[in-house]
């Protein structure tokens, strides 16, 4: 069975976080610049890139089941060229080669700028690049082709923090920041293509240090005409302490384009577990950071990440997690069962929590988070705000847009289009969305009367 010698089409499938979504887009840019055309399904593609995530175990299993499907011969006896990219490729390159001999290219997240070259190389045997090169990949990427109103922009990669449960420092390497001048140029090019909102991405985005601090970069980006909204994610509580944190909080007050939203993962409400996780923050220091931010910007929406069932987590520790969820009243939260990651310190810890206990705690945590999200959404009823329309709703005529607080707002506005920023009043709230009505300009109101 052969893969196509001169591929014409490609499909990139993204697993995991927003940084992978950005990387997938950039791999698409590279392949398009090389003359290939994007197609919507893997079945229609000559080259299929699986951009993997290694954060939890199941993500790697998804890679192997996708490879299993792709290697089945098509009607003409061919199969696509298969590329395993991303953090699983980085961490398990040799293992992938053994378990899935049909994979043609294995490329890590720091080396994907070489993808077109690796594809050519794969015509004569499997091509592998899981190096962590000194030359940043961003310097070798073509112009972006994005066509949506909202875009991601990776500003920082890697991690030096070594939480005991996490593989990121091993798969994405040490913390590096892209030069501010490059980011401003990339943002200007995005705005010229119609982008109106940019979300700055980093594994620890608030550790950004590329001639400017993150707050400095946000202030510089806010000067770009046509860029209406700026967001950033994911922030680390440790980097919110001290002057860097103060500066970012000040930016939330001064920069109107910076949306009132902070994603600040706490992982656990128990300081004892946070210490075992090597998080370098306590429950108290985390809550103090949120209090500083809320004092400066009272309407800020907060979200977080949580892990249940970290080794040694008792019911009392878990109760601390439930109580922090209630105390903070998160607008949203991402909740995970602890997943053993080979090679990380927590994998070797005693007192691993049984799967059934993790399941049961996760269910209780999700219920508490849903209650908090509904309570937060209810606090926004009656607010007037601008939403960025992103996609059609389920019913005819409905559109869904994002509020400043990152809620999905459902609205019907005759004549409005995806990509428009429109003013609305929030009139009702659900756990995962709000309902809104357009603000009628006063001239139309008086004409109707
Ligand atoms: N750097 C960010 C921070 O420290 O807050 C988080 C980035 S990490 C890629 C995204 C989330 O994955 C983490 O916040 C954590 O909740 C989750 N995660 C990481 N390793 C995990 C593991 N072994 N098991 C379960 N969840 C995990
Ligand atoms: Fe992983 Fe911790 Fe680094 Fe976040 S700070 S990426 S959780 S090691």
PDB file of C-alpha atoms in Angstrom, residues 134-432:
ATOM      1  CA  UNK A 134      18.186  26.881  18.922  1.00  0.00           C
ATOM      2  CA  UNK A 135      16.750  28.806  15.952  1.00  0.00           C
ATOM      3  CA  UNK A 136      13.153  29.674  16.762  1.00  0.00           C
ATOM      4  CA  UNK A 137      10.655  28.117  14.342  1.00  0.00           C
ATOM      5  CA  UNK A 138       8.675  31.367  14.175  1.00  0.00           C
ATOM      6  CA  UNK A 139      11.402  32.954  12.029  1.00  0.00           C
ATOM      7  CA  UNK A 140      10.807  30.367   9.291  1.00  0.00           C
ATOM      8  CA  UNK A 141       7.003  30.459   9.042  1.00  0.00           C
ATOM      9  CA  UNK A 142       5.112  32.016   6.112  1.00  0.00           C
ATOM     10  CA  UNK A 143       2.458  34.773   6.374  1.00  0.00           C
ATOM     11  CA  UNK A 144      -0.756  33.688   8.087  1.00  0.00           C
ATOM     12  CA  UNK A 145      -3.827  32.970   5.959  1.00  0.00           C
ATOM     13  CA  UNK A 146      -6.411  33.300   8.733  1.00  0.00           C
ATOM     14  CA  UNK A 147      -9.849  34.567   7.751  1.00  0.00           C
ATOM     15  CA  UNK A 148     -11.786  34.707  11.045  1.00  0.00           C
ATOM     16  CA  UNK A 149     -12.472  37.763  13.209  1.00  0.00           C
ATOM     17  CA  UNK A 150     -10.772  36.227  16.231  1.00  0.00           C
ATOM     18  CA  UNK A 151      -7.237  34.820  16.103  1.00  0.00           C
ATOM     19  CA  UNK A 152      -4.658  33.239  18.382  1.00  0.00           C
ATOM     20  CA  UNK A 153      -1.112  34.561  18.576  1.00  0.00           C
ATOM     21  CA  UNK A 154       1.516  32.491  20.397  1.00  0.00           C
ATOM     22  CA  UNK A 155       3.827  34.854  22.286  1.00  0.00           C
ATOM     23  CA  UNK A 156       5.523  32.483  24.726  1.00  0.00           C
ATOM     24  CA  UNK A 157       6.303  28.784  24.727  1.00  0.00           C
ATOM     25  CA  UNK A 158       7.670  26.252  27.169  1.00  0.00           C
ATOM     26  CA  UNK A 159       7.797  26.083  30.914  1.00  0.00           C
ATOM     27  CA  UNK A 160      10.428  26.242  33.679  1.00  0.00           C
ATOM     28  CA  UNK A 161       8.039  25.555  36.533  1.00  0.00           C
ATOM     29  CA  UNK A 162       8.061  21.752  36.680  1.00  0.00           C
ATOM     30  CA  UNK A 163       4.777  21.065  38.439  1.00  0.00           C
ATOM     31  CA  UNK A 164       5.168  17.484  39.598  1.00  0.00           C
ATOM     32  CA  UNK A 165       2.212  16.206  37.527  1.00  0.00           C
ATOM     33  CA  UNK A 166       2.991  17.870  34.183  1.00  0.00           C
ATOM     34  CA  UNK A 167       4.872  16.901  31.011  1.00  0.00           C
ATOM     35  CA  UNK A 168       4.991  20.351  29.401  1.00  0.00           C
ATOM     36  CA  UNK A 169       8.550  21.255  30.531  1.00  0.00           C
ATOM     37  CA  UNK A 170       9.737  18.003  28.914  1.00  0.00           C
ATOM     38  CA  UNK A 171       7.779  18.301  25.645  1.00  0.00           C
ATOM     39  CA  UNK A 172       7.829  22.064  25.003  1.00  0.00           C
ATOM     40  CA  UNK A 173      11.228  22.876  26.502  1.00  0.00           C
ATOM     41  CA  UNK A 174      12.199  25.902  28.618  1.00  0.00           C
ATOM     42  CA  UNK A 175      10.288  29.204  28.691  1.00  0.00           C
ATOM     43  CA  UNK A 176      11.021  31.340  25.638  1.00  0.00           C
ATOM     44  CA  UNK A 177       9.384  34.574  24.519  1.00  0.00           C
ATOM     45  CA  UNK A 178       9.040  35.826  20.966  1.00  0.00           C
ATOM     46  CA  UNK A 179      10.423  39.335  20.320  1.00  0.00           C
ATOM     47  CA  UNK A 180       7.759  42.008  20.808  1.00  0.00           C
ATOM     48  CA  UNK A 181       8.530  43.607  17.420  1.00  0.00           C
ATOM     49  CA  UNK A 182       7.756  40.309  15.610  1.00  0.00           C
ATOM     50  CA  UNK A 183       4.493  39.955  17.503  1.00  0.00           C
ATOM     51  CA  UNK A 184       3.391  43.499  16.733  1.00  0.00           C
ATOM     52  CA  UNK A 185       4.141  42.878  13.035  1.00  0.00           C
ATOM     53  CA  UNK A 186       2.202  39.570  13.095  1.00  0.00           C
ATOM     54  CA  UNK A 187      -0.723  41.278  14.853  1.00  0.00           C
ATOM     55  CA  UNK A 188      -0.749  44.127  12.295  1.00  0.00           C
ATOM     56  CA  UNK A 189      -0.819  41.582   9.468  1.00  0.00           C
ATOM     57  CA  UNK A 190      -3.720  39.753  11.144  1.00  0.00           C
ATOM     58  CA  UNK A 191      -5.693  42.987  11.539  1.00  0.00           C
ATOM     59  CA  UNK A 192      -5.050  43.810   7.871  1.00  0.00           C
ATOM     60  CA  UNK A 193      -6.753  40.461   7.066  1.00  0.00           C
ATOM     61  CA  UNK A 194      -9.847  41.423   9.086  1.00  0.00           C
ATOM     62  CA  UNK A 195      -8.999  40.063  12.544  1.00  0.00           C
ATOM     63  CA  UNK A 196     -10.620  42.149  15.280  1.00  0.00           C
ATOM     64  CA  UNK A 197      -9.744  40.153  18.390  1.00  0.00           C
ATOM     65  CA  UNK A 198      -6.394  38.597  19.287  1.00  0.00           C
ATOM     66  CA  UNK A 199      -5.811  36.115  22.115  1.00  0.00           C
ATOM     67  CA  UNK A 200      -2.165  36.020  23.161  1.00  0.00           C
ATOM     68  CA  UNK A 201      -1.103  32.479  23.988  1.00  0.00           C
ATOM     69  CA  UNK A 202       1.574  30.941  26.159  1.00  0.00           C
ATOM     70  CA  UNK A 203       1.958  27.956  28.464  1.00  0.00           C
ATOM     71  CA  UNK A 204       2.682  30.681  31.034  1.00  0.00           C
ATOM     72  CA  UNK A 205       1.735  33.760  29.065  1.00  0.00           C
ATOM     73  CA  UNK A 206       2.249  36.163  31.953  1.00  0.00           C
ATOM     74  CA  UNK A 207       5.911  35.070  32.173  1.00  0.00           C
ATOM     75  CA  UNK A 208       6.280  36.745  28.735  1.00  0.00           C
ATOM     76  CA  UNK A 209       9.532  38.678  28.519  1.00  0.00           C
ATOM     77  CA  UNK A 210      10.432  39.685  24.972  1.00  0.00           C
ATOM     78  CA  UNK A 211      11.850  43.239  25.323  1.00  0.00           C
ATOM     79  CA  UNK A 212       8.443  44.207  26.741  1.00  0.00           C
ATOM     80  CA  UNK A 213       6.505  42.591  29.588  1.00  0.00           C
ATOM     81  CA  UNK A 214       3.096  41.096  28.827  1.00  0.00           C
ATOM     82  CA  UNK A 215       1.446  44.326  30.045  1.00  0.00           C
ATOM     83  CA  UNK A 216       3.818  46.341  27.817  1.00  0.00           C
ATOM     84  CA  UNK A 217       3.026  44.143  24.828  1.00  0.00           C
ATOM     85  CA  UNK A 218      -0.721  44.542  25.459  1.00  0.00           C
ATOM     86  CA  UNK A 219      -0.337  48.336  25.621  1.00  0.00           C
ATOM     87  CA  UNK A 220       1.623  48.305  22.328  1.00  0.00           C
ATOM     88  CA  UNK A 221      -0.931  46.061  20.582  1.00  0.00           C
ATOM     89  CA  UNK A 222      -3.764  48.301  21.792  1.00  0.00           C
ATOM     90  CA  UNK A 223      -2.301  51.055  19.564  1.00  0.00           C
ATOM     91  CA  UNK A 224      -3.127  49.055  16.402  1.00  0.00           C
ATOM     92  CA  UNK A 225      -6.112  50.636  14.643  1.00  0.00           C
ATOM     93  CA  UNK A 226      -8.772  48.063  13.827  1.00  0.00           C
ATOM     94  CA  UNK A 227      -7.745  45.687  16.619  1.00  0.00           C
ATOM     95  CA  UNK A 228     -10.723  45.923  18.960  1.00  0.00           C
ATOM     96  CA  UNK A 229     -10.132  43.280  21.612  1.00  0.00           C
ATOM     97  CA  UNK A 230      -7.147  41.683  23.326  1.00  0.00           C
ATOM     98  CA  UNK A 231      -7.158  38.564  25.524  1.00  0.00           C
ATOM     99  CA  UNK A 232      -4.386  36.368  26.923  1.00  0.00           C
ATOM    100  CA  UNK A 233      -4.112  32.853  28.310  1.00  0.00           C
ATOM    101  CA  UNK A 234      -2.845  30.850  30.294  1.00  0.00           C
ATOM    102  CA  UNK A 235      -1.477  32.801  33.241  1.00  0.00           C
ATOM    103  CA  UNK A 236       0.412  31.258  36.144  1.00  0.00           C
ATOM    104  CA  UNK A 237      -0.410  32.418  39.700  1.00  0.00           C
ATOM    105  CA  UNK A 238       3.309  32.657  40.528  1.00  0.00           C
ATOM    106  CA  UNK A 239       3.873  35.251  37.784  1.00  0.00           C
ATOM    107  CA  UNK A 240       0.906  37.315  39.034  1.00  0.00           C
ATOM    108  CA  UNK A 241       2.790  38.073  42.243  1.00  0.00           C
ATOM    109  CA  UNK A 242       5.120  41.090  42.470  1.00  0.00           C
ATOM    110  CA  UNK A 243       5.515  43.990  40.038  1.00  0.00           C
ATOM    111  CA  UNK A 244       4.755  41.967  36.866  1.00  0.00           C
ATOM    112  CA  UNK A 245       1.345  41.093  38.296  1.00  0.00           C
ATOM    113  CA  UNK A 246       0.729  44.694  39.436  1.00  0.00           C
ATOM    114  CA  UNK A 247       1.515  45.944  35.920  1.00  0.00           C
ATOM    115  CA  UNK A 248      -0.881  43.466  34.332  1.00  0.00           C
ATOM    116  CA  UNK A 249      -3.620  44.413  36.789  1.00  0.00           C
ATOM    117  CA  UNK A 250      -2.972  48.090  35.952  1.00  0.00           C
ATOM    118  CA  UNK A 251      -3.334  47.248  32.236  1.00  0.00           C
ATOM    119  CA  UNK A 252      -6.773  45.780  33.001  1.00  0.00           C
ATOM    120  CA  UNK A 253      -7.789  49.215  34.305  1.00  0.00           C
ATOM    121  CA  UNK A 254      -6.083  51.406  31.667  1.00  0.00           C
ATOM    122  CA  UNK A 255      -6.425  49.482  28.399  1.00  0.00           C
ATOM    123  CA  UNK A 256     -10.035  49.531  27.208  1.00  0.00           C
ATOM    124  CA  UNK A 257      -9.297  46.914  24.521  1.00  0.00           C
ATOM    125  CA  UNK A 258      -8.090  44.394  27.128  1.00  0.00           C
ATOM    126  CA  UNK A 259     -11.079  42.214  27.974  1.00  0.00           C
ATOM    127  CA  UNK A 260     -12.055  41.804  31.655  1.00  0.00           C
ATOM    128  CA  UNK A 261     -11.176  38.131  31.880  1.00  0.00           C
ATOM    129  CA  UNK A 262      -8.401  36.166  33.584  1.00  0.00           C
ATOM    130  CA  UNK A 263      -7.745  32.441  33.264  1.00  0.00           C
ATOM    131  CA  UNK A 264      -5.658  31.633  36.344  1.00  0.00           C
ATOM    132  CA  UNK A 265      -5.422  27.907  37.111  1.00  0.00           C
ATOM    133  CA  UNK A 266      -5.184  27.066  40.808  1.00  0.00           C
ATOM    134  CA  UNK A 267      -5.286  23.219  40.361  1.00  0.00           C
ATOM    135  CA  UNK A 268      -6.302  22.557  44.002  1.00  0.00           C
ATOM    136  CA  UNK A 269      -7.823  24.479  46.919  1.00  0.00           C
ATOM    137  CA  UNK A 270      -5.547  22.689  49.397  1.00  0.00           C
ATOM    138  CA  UNK A 271      -2.188  24.342  50.153  1.00  0.00           C
ATOM    139  CA  UNK A 272      -0.852  20.931  51.227  1.00  0.00           C
ATOM    140  CA  UNK A 273      -1.589  19.466  47.762  1.00  0.00           C
ATOM    141  CA  UNK A 274      -0.322  22.629  46.017  1.00  0.00           C
ATOM    142  CA  UNK A 275       3.016  22.112  47.777  1.00  0.00           C
ATOM    143  CA  UNK A 276       3.165  18.481  46.629  1.00  0.00           C
ATOM    144  CA  UNK A 277       2.354  19.712  43.111  1.00  0.00           C
ATOM    145  CA  UNK A 278       5.281  22.205  43.313  1.00  0.00           C
ATOM    146  CA  UNK A 279       2.945  25.009  42.281  1.00  0.00           C
ATOM    147  CA  UNK A 280       4.833  27.790  44.178  1.00  0.00           C
ATOM    148  CA  UNK A 281       1.563  29.380  45.270  1.00  0.00           C
ATOM    149  CA  UNK A 282      -0.759  28.665  48.177  1.00  0.00           C
ATOM    150  CA  UNK A 283      -4.521  28.891  48.443  1.00  0.00           C
ATOM    151  CA  UNK A 284      -4.041  32.147  50.366  1.00  0.00           C
ATOM    152  CA  UNK A 285      -1.592  33.777  47.914  1.00  0.00           C
ATOM    153  CA  UNK A 286      -3.864  32.803  45.006  1.00  0.00           C
ATOM    154  CA  UNK A 287      -6.930  34.324  46.677  1.00  0.00           C
ATOM    155  CA  UNK A 288      -4.913  37.465  47.525  1.00  0.00           C
ATOM    156  CA  UNK A 289      -4.024  37.875  43.809  1.00  0.00           C
ATOM    157  CA  UNK A 290      -7.682  37.605  42.823  1.00  0.00           C
ATOM    158  CA  UNK A 291      -8.640  40.133  45.508  1.00  0.00           C
ATOM    159  CA  UNK A 292      -6.087  42.640  44.098  1.00  0.00           C
ATOM    160  CA  UNK A 293      -7.446  42.164  40.605  1.00  0.00           C
ATOM    161  CA  UNK A 294     -11.079  42.416  41.668  1.00  0.00           C
ATOM    162  CA  UNK A 295     -10.367  45.577  43.671  1.00  0.00           C
ATOM    163  CA  UNK A 296      -8.924  47.155  40.502  1.00  0.00           C
ATOM    164  CA  UNK A 297     -11.403  45.702  38.018  1.00  0.00           C
ATOM    165  CA  UNK A 298     -14.569  44.601  39.854  1.00  0.00           C
ATOM    166  CA  UNK A 299     -16.328  43.202  36.774  1.00  0.00           C
ATOM    167  CA  UNK A 300     -13.496  40.795  35.852  1.00  0.00           C
ATOM    168  CA  UNK A 301     -14.550  37.217  34.993  1.00  0.00           C
ATOM    169  CA  UNK A 302     -12.317  34.454  36.317  1.00  0.00           C
ATOM    170  CA  UNK A 303     -11.662  30.941  35.140  1.00  0.00           C
ATOM    171  CA  UNK A 304      -9.346  28.200  36.315  1.00  0.00           C
ATOM    172  CA  UNK A 305      -8.064  24.660  35.878  1.00  0.00           C
ATOM    173  CA  UNK A 306      -8.488  21.951  38.528  1.00  0.00           C
ATOM    174  CA  UNK A 307      -7.015  18.510  39.006  1.00  0.00           C
ATOM    175  CA  UNK A 308      -8.836  16.004  41.210  1.00  0.00           C
ATOM    176  CA  UNK A 309      -7.226  12.864  42.594  1.00  0.00           C
ATOM    177  CA  UNK A 310      -3.617  14.060  42.723  1.00  0.00           C
ATOM    178  CA  UNK A 311      -1.603  11.466  44.713  1.00  0.00           C
ATOM    179  CA  UNK A 312      -2.374  11.746  48.422  1.00  0.00           C
ATOM    180  CA  UNK A 313      -5.472  13.946  47.953  1.00  0.00           C
ATOM    181  CA  UNK A 314      -7.822  13.241  50.884  1.00  0.00           C
ATOM    182  CA  UNK A 315     -11.515  14.047  51.140  1.00  0.00           C
ATOM    183  CA  UNK A 316     -10.541  17.045  53.304  1.00  0.00           C
ATOM    184  CA  UNK A 317      -8.183  18.331  50.561  1.00  0.00           C
ATOM    185  CA  UNK A 318     -10.943  17.871  48.010  1.00  0.00           C
ATOM    186  CA  UNK A 319     -13.372  19.801  50.247  1.00  0.00           C
ATOM    187  CA  UNK A 320     -10.842  22.687  50.095  1.00  0.00           C
ATOM    188  CA  UNK A 321     -11.095  22.543  46.295  1.00  0.00           C
ATOM    189  CA  UNK A 322     -14.907  22.642  46.442  1.00  0.00           C
ATOM    190  CA  UNK A 323     -14.795  25.557  48.858  1.00  0.00           C
ATOM    191  CA  UNK A 324     -12.418  27.620  46.669  1.00  0.00           C
ATOM    192  CA  UNK A 325     -14.757  27.074  43.697  1.00  0.00           C
ATOM    193  CA  UNK A 326     -17.649  28.431  45.791  1.00  0.00           C
ATOM    194  CA  UNK A 327     -15.588  31.297  47.190  1.00  0.00           C
ATOM    195  CA  UNK A 328     -14.233  32.531  43.838  1.00  0.00           C
ATOM    196  CA  UNK A 329     -17.404  31.989  41.787  1.00  0.00           C
ATOM    197  CA  UNK A 330     -15.603  31.169  38.536  1.00  0.00           C
ATOM    198  CA  UNK A 331     -17.266  32.085  35.259  1.00  0.00           C
ATOM    199  CA  UNK A 332     -15.835  28.828  33.875  1.00  0.00           C
ATOM    200  CA  UNK A 333     -13.407  26.098  34.896  1.00  0.00           C
ATOM    201  CA  UNK A 334     -11.672  23.149  33.282  1.00  0.00           C
ATOM    202  CA  UNK A 335     -11.649  20.109  35.549  1.00  0.00           C
ATOM    203  CA  UNK A 336      -9.396  17.100  35.019  1.00  0.00           C
ATOM    204  CA  UNK A 337      -8.823  13.777  36.721  1.00  0.00           C
ATOM    205  CA  UNK A 338      -5.157  13.408  37.600  1.00  0.00           C
ATOM    206  CA  UNK A 339      -3.524  11.363  34.848  1.00  0.00           C
ATOM    207  CA  UNK A 340      -0.226   9.594  35.554  1.00  0.00           C
ATOM    208  CA  UNK A 341       2.424  10.951  33.170  1.00  0.00           C
ATOM    209  CA  UNK A 342       5.462   8.656  32.967  1.00  0.00           C
ATOM    210  CA  UNK A 343       8.691  10.412  33.890  1.00  0.00           C
ATOM    211  CA  UNK A 344       7.087  13.104  36.053  1.00  0.00           C
ATOM    212  CA  UNK A 345       7.718  13.108  39.835  1.00  0.00           C
ATOM    213  CA  UNK A 346       4.039  12.563  40.730  1.00  0.00           C
ATOM    214  CA  UNK A 347       3.948   9.328  38.723  1.00  0.00           C
ATOM    215  CA  UNK A 348       6.268   7.763  41.325  1.00  0.00           C
ATOM    216  CA  UNK A 349       4.409   9.116  44.380  1.00  0.00           C
ATOM    217  CA  UNK A 350       2.779   6.737  46.835  1.00  0.00           C
ATOM    218  CA  UNK A 351      -0.950   7.063  47.616  1.00  0.00           C
ATOM    219  CA  UNK A 352      -2.217   7.149  44.040  1.00  0.00           C
ATOM    220  CA  UNK A 353      -5.959   7.805  44.265  1.00  0.00           C
ATOM    221  CA  UNK A 354      -8.216   5.001  42.942  1.00  0.00           C
ATOM    222  CA  UNK A 355      -9.962   5.760  39.620  1.00  0.00           C
ATOM    223  CA  UNK A 356     -13.453   5.368  41.167  1.00  0.00           C
ATOM    224  CA  UNK A 357     -12.644   8.037  43.781  1.00  0.00           C
ATOM    225  CA  UNK A 358     -11.343  10.378  41.044  1.00  0.00           C
ATOM    226  CA  UNK A 359     -14.555   9.832  39.041  1.00  0.00           C
ATOM    227  CA  UNK A 360     -16.746  10.582  42.009  1.00  0.00           C
ATOM    228  CA  UNK A 361     -14.794  13.739  42.972  1.00  0.00           C
ATOM    229  CA  UNK A 362     -14.800  14.962  39.371  1.00  0.00           C
ATOM    230  CA  UNK A 363     -18.606  14.653  39.243  1.00  0.00           C
ATOM    231  CA  UNK A 364     -18.988  16.690  42.456  1.00  0.00           C
ATOM    232  CA  UNK A 365     -16.516  19.305  41.202  1.00  0.00           C
ATOM    233  CA  UNK A 366     -18.273  19.657  37.849  1.00  0.00           C
ATOM    234  CA  UNK A 367     -21.591  20.191  39.640  1.00  0.00           C
ATOM    235  CA  UNK A 368     -20.048  22.939  41.820  1.00  0.00           C
ATOM    236  CA  UNK A 369     -18.461  24.596  38.757  1.00  0.00           C
ATOM    237  CA  UNK A 370     -21.775  24.518  36.826  1.00  0.00           C
ATOM    238  CA  UNK A 371     -23.523  26.147  39.794  1.00  0.00           C
ATOM    239  CA  UNK A 372     -20.824  28.857  39.902  1.00  0.00           C
ATOM    240  CA  UNK A 373     -20.999  29.501  36.136  1.00  0.00           C
ATOM    241  CA  UNK A 374     -24.771  29.927  36.312  1.00  0.00           C
ATOM    242  CA  UNK A 375     -24.427  32.287  39.282  1.00  0.00           C
ATOM    243  CA  UNK A 376     -21.787  34.305  37.415  1.00  0.00           C
ATOM    244  CA  UNK A 377     -23.880  34.443  34.235  1.00  0.00           C
ATOM    245  CA  UNK A 378     -26.862  35.663  36.288  1.00  0.00           C
ATOM    246  CA  UNK A 379     -24.808  38.571  37.624  1.00  0.00           C
ATOM    247  CA  UNK A 380     -24.467  39.808  34.034  1.00  0.00           C
ATOM    248  CA  UNK A 381     -28.235  40.000  33.353  1.00  0.00           C
ATOM    249  CA  UNK A 382     -29.058  43.646  32.718  1.00  0.00           C
ATOM    250  CA  UNK A 383     -25.543  44.534  31.515  1.00  0.00           C
ATOM    251  CA  UNK A 384     -25.089  46.314  28.199  1.00  0.00           C
ATOM    252  CA  UNK A 385     -21.971  45.211  26.314  1.00  0.00           C
ATOM    253  CA  UNK A 386     -20.447  44.605  22.896  1.00  0.00           C
ATOM    254  CA  UNK A 387     -20.291  41.076  21.518  1.00  0.00           C
ATOM    255  CA  UNK A 388     -18.147  39.751  18.680  1.00  0.00           C
ATOM    256  CA  UNK A 389     -20.317  37.544  16.445  1.00  0.00           C
ATOM    257  CA  UNK A 390     -18.564  34.221  15.831  1.00  0.00           C
ATOM    258  CA  UNK A 391     -20.946  31.594  14.440  1.00  0.00           C
ATOM    259  CA  UNK A 392     -24.561  30.805  13.585  1.00  0.00           C
ATOM    260  CA  UNK A 393     -26.847  29.672  16.407  1.00  0.00           C
ATOM    261  CA  UNK A 394     -28.990  26.540  16.409  1.00  0.00           C
ATOM    262  CA  UNK A 395     -32.223  28.255  15.356  1.00  0.00           C
ATOM    263  CA  UNK A 396     -32.674  30.127  12.054  1.00  0.00           C
ATOM    264  CA  UNK A 397     -31.668  33.780  12.357  1.00  0.00           C
ATOM    265  CA  UNK A 398     -29.717  33.217  15.574  1.00  0.00           C
ATOM    266  CA  UNK A 399     -26.061  34.194  15.943  1.00  0.00           C
ATOM    267  CA  UNK A 400     -23.626  33.456  18.740  1.00  0.00           C
ATOM    268  CA  UNK A 401     -21.095  36.030  19.869  1.00  0.00           C
ATOM    269  CA  UNK A 402     -18.632  36.416  22.723  1.00  0.00           C
ATOM    270  CA  UNK A 403     -19.236  38.946  25.475  1.00  0.00           C
ATOM    271  CA  UNK A 404     -16.241  40.725  27.071  1.00  0.00           C
ATOM    272  CA  UNK A 405     -16.492  38.059  29.828  1.00  0.00           C
ATOM    273  CA  UNK A 406     -16.108  35.275  27.227  1.00  0.00           C
ATOM    274  CA  UNK A 407     -19.694  34.082  27.606  1.00  0.00           C
ATOM    275  CA  UNK A 408     -21.438  32.723  24.531  1.00  0.00           C
ATOM    276  CA  UNK A 409     -24.290  35.148  23.894  1.00  0.00           C
ATOM    277  CA  UNK A 410     -27.205  34.012  21.721  1.00  0.00           C
ATOM    278  CA  UNK A 411     -28.854  36.844  19.809  1.00  0.00           C
ATOM    279  CA  UNK A 412     -31.038  37.506  16.749  1.00  0.00           C
ATOM    280  CA  UNK A 413     -30.021  40.622  14.832  1.00  0.00           C
ATOM    281  CA  UNK A 414     -31.407  41.014  11.330  1.00  0.00           C
ATOM    282  CA  UNK A 415     -28.688  42.081   8.899  1.00  0.00           C
ATOM    283  CA  UNK A 416     -25.774  41.337  11.256  1.00  0.00           C
ATOM    284  CA  UNK A 417     -22.916  39.111  10.063  1.00  0.00           C
ATOM    285  CA  UNK A 418     -20.247  36.923  11.616  1.00  0.00           C
ATOM    286  CA  UNK A 419     -17.267  39.123  12.505  1.00  0.00           C
ATOM    287  CA  UNK A 420     -19.443  42.129  13.457  1.00  0.00           C
ATOM    288  CA  UNK A 421     -19.141  43.769  16.863  1.00  0.00           C
ATOM    289  CA  UNK A 422     -22.621  44.638  18.053  1.00  0.00           C
ATOM    290  CA  UNK A 423     -24.037  46.250  21.171  1.00  0.00           C
ATOM    291  CA  UNK A 424     -26.496  44.125  23.139  1.00  0.00           C
ATOM    292  CA  UNK A 425     -28.285  43.886  26.461  1.00  0.00           C
ATOM    293  CA  UNK A 426     -27.981  40.587  28.339  1.00  0.00           C
ATOM    294  CA  UNK A 427     -31.486  39.454  29.283  1.00  0.00           C
ATOM    295  CA  UNK A 428     -31.211  35.848  30.501  1.00  0.00           C
ATOM    296  CA  UNK A 429     -28.608  33.368  31.732  1.00  0.00           C
ATOM    297  CA  UNK A 430     -27.936  29.621  31.519  1.00  0.00           C
ATOM    298  CA  UNK A 431     -24.956  27.611  32.836  1.00  0.00           C
ATOM    299  CA  UNK A 432     -23.079  27.750  29.472  1.00  0.00           C
TER     300      UNK A 432
END
